mmCIF file of C-alpha atoms and ligand atoms in Angstrom:
data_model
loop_
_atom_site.group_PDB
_atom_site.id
_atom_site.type_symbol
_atom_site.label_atom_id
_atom_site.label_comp_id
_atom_site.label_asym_id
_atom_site.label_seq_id
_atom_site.Cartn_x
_atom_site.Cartn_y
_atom_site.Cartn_z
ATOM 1 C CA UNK A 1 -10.831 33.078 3.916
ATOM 2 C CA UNK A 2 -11.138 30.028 1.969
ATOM 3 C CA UNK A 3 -9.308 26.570 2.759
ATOM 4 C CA UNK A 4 -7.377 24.934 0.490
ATOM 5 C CA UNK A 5 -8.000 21.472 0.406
ATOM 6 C CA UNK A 6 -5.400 18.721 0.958
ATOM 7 C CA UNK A 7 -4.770 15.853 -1.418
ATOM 8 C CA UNK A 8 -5.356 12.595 0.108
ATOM 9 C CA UNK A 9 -3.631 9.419 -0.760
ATOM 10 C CA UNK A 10 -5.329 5.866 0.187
ATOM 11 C CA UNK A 11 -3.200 3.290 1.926
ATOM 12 C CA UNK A 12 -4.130 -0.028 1.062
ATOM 13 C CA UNK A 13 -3.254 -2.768 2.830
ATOM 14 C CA UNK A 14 -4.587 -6.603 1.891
ATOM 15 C CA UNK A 15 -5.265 -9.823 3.587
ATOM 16 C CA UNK A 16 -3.566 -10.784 7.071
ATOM 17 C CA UNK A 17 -1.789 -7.182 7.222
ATOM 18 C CA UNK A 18 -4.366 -7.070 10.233
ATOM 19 C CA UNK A 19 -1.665 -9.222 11.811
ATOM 20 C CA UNK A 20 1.296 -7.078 11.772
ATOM 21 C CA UNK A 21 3.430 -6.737 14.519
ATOM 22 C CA UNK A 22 1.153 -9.621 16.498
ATOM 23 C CA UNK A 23 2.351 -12.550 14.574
ATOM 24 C CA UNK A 24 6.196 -13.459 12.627
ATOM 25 C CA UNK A 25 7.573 -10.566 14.251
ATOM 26 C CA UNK A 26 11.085 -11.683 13.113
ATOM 27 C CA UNK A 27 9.523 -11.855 9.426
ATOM 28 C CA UNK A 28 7.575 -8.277 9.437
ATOM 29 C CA UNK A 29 8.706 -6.599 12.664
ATOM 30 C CA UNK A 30 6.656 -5.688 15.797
ATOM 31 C CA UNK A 31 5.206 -2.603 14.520
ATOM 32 C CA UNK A 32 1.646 -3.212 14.295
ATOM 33 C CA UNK A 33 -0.785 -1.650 11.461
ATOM 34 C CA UNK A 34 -1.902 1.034 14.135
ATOM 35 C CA UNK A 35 1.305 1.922 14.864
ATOM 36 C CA UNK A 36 2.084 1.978 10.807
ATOM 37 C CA UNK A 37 -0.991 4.124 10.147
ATOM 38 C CA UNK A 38 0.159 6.627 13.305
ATOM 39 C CA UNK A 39 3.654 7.211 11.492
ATOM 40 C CA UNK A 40 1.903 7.627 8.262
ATOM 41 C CA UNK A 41 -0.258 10.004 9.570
ATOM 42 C CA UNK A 42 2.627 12.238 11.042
ATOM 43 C CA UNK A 43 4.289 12.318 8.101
ATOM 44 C CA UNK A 44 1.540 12.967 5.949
ATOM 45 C CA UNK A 45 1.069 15.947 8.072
ATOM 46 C CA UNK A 46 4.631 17.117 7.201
ATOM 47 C CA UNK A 47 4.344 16.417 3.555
ATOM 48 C CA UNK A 48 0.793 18.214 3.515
ATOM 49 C CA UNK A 49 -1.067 15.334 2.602
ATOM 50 C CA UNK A 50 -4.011 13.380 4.218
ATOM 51 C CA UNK A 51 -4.533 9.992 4.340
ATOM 52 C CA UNK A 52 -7.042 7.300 4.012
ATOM 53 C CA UNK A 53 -5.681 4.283 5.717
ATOM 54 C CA UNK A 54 -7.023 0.751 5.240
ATOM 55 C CA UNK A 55 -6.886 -2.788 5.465
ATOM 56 C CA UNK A 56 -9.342 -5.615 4.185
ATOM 57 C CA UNK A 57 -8.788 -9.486 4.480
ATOM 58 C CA UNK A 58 -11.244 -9.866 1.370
ATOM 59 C CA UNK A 59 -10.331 -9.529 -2.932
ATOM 60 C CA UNK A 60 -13.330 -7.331 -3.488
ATOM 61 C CA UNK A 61 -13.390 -5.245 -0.597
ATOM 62 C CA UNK A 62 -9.896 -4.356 -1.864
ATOM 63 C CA UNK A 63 -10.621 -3.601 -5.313
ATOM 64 C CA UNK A 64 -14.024 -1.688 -4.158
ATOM 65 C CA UNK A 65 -11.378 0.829 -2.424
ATOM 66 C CA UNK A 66 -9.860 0.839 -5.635
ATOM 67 C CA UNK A 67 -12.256 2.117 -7.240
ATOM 68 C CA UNK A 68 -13.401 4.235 -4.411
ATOM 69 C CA UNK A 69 -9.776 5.984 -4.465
ATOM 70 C CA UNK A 70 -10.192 6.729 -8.099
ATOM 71 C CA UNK A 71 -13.257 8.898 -7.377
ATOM 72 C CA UNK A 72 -11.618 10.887 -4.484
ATOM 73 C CA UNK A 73 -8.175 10.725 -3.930
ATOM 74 C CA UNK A 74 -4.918 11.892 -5.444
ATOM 75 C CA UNK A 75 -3.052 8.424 -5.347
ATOM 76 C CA UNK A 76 -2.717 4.820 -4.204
ATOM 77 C CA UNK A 77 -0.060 3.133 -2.141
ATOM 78 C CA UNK A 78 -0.966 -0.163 -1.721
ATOM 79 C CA UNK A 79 0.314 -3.617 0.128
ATOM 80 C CA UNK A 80 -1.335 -6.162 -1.832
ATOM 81 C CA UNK A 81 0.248 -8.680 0.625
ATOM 82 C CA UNK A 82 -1.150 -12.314 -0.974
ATOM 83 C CA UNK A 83 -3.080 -10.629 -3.232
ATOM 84 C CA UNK A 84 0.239 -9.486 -5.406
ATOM 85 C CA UNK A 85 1.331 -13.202 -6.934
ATOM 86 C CA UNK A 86 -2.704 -13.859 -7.515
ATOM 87 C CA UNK A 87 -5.052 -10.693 -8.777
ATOM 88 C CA UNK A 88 -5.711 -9.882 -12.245
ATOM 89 C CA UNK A 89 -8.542 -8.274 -11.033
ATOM 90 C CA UNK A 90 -6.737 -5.997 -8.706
ATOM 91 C CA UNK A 91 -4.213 -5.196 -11.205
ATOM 92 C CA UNK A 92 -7.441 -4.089 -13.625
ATOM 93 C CA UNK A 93 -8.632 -1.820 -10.637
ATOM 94 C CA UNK A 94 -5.313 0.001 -10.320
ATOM 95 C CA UNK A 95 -4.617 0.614 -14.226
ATOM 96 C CA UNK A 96 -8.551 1.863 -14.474
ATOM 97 C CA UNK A 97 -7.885 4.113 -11.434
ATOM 98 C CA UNK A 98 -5.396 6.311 -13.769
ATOM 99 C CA UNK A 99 -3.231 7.547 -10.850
ATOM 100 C CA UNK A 100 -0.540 7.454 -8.680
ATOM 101 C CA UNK A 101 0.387 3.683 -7.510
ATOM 102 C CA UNK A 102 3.316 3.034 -5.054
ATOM 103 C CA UNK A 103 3.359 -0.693 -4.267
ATOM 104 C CA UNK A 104 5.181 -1.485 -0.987
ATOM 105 C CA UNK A 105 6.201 -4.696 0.983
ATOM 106 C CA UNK A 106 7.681 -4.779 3.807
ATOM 107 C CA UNK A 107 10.346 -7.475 3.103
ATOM 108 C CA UNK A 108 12.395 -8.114 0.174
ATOM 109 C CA UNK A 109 9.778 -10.306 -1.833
ATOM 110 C CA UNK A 110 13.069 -11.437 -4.341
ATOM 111 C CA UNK A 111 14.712 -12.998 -1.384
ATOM 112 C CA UNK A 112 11.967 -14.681 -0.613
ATOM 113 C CA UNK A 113 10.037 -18.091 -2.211
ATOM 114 C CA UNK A 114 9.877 -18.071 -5.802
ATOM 115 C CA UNK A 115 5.764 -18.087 -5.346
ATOM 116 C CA UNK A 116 6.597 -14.061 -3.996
ATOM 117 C CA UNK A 117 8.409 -13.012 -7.267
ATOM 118 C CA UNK A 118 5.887 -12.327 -9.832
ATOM 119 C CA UNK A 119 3.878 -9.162 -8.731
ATOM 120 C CA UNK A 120 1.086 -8.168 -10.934
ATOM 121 C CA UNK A 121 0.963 -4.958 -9.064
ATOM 122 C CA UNK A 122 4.325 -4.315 -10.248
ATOM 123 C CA UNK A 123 2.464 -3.272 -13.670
ATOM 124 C CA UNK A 124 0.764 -0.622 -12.807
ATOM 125 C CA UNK A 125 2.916 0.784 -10.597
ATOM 126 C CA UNK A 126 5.091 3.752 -10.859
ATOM 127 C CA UNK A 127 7.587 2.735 -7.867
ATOM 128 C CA UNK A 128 8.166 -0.012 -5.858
ATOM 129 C CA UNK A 129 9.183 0.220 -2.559
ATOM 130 C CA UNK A 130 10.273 -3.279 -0.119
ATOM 131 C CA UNK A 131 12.663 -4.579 2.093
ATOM 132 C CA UNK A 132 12.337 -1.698 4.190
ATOM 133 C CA UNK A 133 10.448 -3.105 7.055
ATOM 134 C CA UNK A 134 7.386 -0.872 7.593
ATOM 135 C CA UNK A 135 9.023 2.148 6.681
ATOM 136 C CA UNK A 136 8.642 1.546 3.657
ATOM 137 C CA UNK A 137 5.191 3.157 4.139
ATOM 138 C CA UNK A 138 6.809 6.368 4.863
ATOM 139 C CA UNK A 139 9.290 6.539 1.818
ATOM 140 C CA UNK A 140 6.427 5.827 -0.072
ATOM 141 C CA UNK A 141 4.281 8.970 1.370
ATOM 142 C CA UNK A 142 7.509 10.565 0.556
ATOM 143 C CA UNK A 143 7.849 9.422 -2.858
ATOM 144 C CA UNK A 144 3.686 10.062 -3.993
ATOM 145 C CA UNK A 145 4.138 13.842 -2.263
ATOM 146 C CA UNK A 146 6.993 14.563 -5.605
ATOM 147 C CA UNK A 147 4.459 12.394 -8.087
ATOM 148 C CA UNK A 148 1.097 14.313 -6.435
ATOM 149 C CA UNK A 149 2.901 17.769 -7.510
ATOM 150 C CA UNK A 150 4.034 16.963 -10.532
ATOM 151 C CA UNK A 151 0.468 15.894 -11.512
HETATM 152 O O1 CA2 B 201 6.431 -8.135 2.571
HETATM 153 C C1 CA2 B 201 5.246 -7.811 2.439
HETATM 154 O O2 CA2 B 201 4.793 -6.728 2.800
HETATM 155 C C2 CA2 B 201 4.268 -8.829 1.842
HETATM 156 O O3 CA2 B 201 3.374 -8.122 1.001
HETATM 157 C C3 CA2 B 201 3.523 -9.443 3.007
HETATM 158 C C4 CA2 B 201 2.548 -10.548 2.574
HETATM 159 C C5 CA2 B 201 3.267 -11.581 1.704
HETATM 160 O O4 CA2 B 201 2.298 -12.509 1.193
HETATM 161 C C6 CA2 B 201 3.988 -10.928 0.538
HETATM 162 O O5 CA2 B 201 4.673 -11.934 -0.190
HETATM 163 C C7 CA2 B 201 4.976 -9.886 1.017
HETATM 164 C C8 CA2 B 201 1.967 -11.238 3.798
HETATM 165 C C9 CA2 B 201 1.113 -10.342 4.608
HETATM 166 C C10 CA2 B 201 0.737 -11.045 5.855
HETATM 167 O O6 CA2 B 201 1.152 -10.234 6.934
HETATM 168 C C11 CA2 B 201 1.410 -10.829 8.121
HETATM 169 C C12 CA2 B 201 1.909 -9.996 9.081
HETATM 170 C C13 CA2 B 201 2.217 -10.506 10.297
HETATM 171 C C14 CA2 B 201 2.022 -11.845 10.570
HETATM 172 C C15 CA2 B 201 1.505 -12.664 9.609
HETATM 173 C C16 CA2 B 201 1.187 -12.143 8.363
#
């Protein structure tokens, strides 16, 4: 019998996500990014996806992934955290990538300091997804399993 193999969508997430749910818990929540890569997982498994879940504190490391997503996966979704105001270089990554991209912050970035606003991530994304609090992560599984089968 042969197996059909699963499309796999990386999760990206950039510098201090490591700190989720440990620090400014009444900024981010008190999930932390194992528990946010556990609920991915589960409903990855539902949509019939598989994921690659990561987080870097470090520019390059992120863009690296990137590129190593292009080679091997079926989309991004990405929290650029700091990187989203600051990285023309991520923003190159992404558009050469030629997927999928679902950016997603956990708060409301508009609400917050002007310095938040201007997302060059926002360009080469197909949806945007914030303000949710960390389930965010899951309407955005949601949203790449429709943009993965439509191809
Ligand atoms: O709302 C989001 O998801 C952000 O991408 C989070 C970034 C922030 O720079 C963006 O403007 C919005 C910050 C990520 C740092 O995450 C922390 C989590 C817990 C405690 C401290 C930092």
């Amino acid at each position: 019998m042969t197996e059909t193999s699963q499309a796999i969508v990386m999760i990206v997430n950039g510098p201090n996500l490591n700190l989720l749910g440990k620090r400014e818990p009444h900024i981010y929540g008190s999930a932390t990014l194992a528990d946010v890569e556990a609920s991915c997982t589960v409903t990855a498994a539902e949509l019939g996806l598989e994921i690659d879940f990561r987080q870097s504190n470090h520019e390059g490391v992120i863009i690296d992934l990137v590129q190593e997503a292009r080679e091997r996966c079926a989309g991004i979704i990405i929290n650029p955290a700091g990187l989203t105001t600051t990285s023309i270089a991520l923003l190159d990554a992404l558009l050469a990538a030629e997927l999928p991209v679902i950016e997603v912050h956990i708060t409301n970035i508009h609400r917050r300091e002007e310095f938040r606003h201007n997302s060059y991530v926002s360009k080469a994304a197909d949806t945007v997804i914030m303000g949710a609090g960390t389930q965010g992560y899951e309407l955005a599984l949601r949203r790449m399993a429709t943009l993965v089968s439509a191809g």
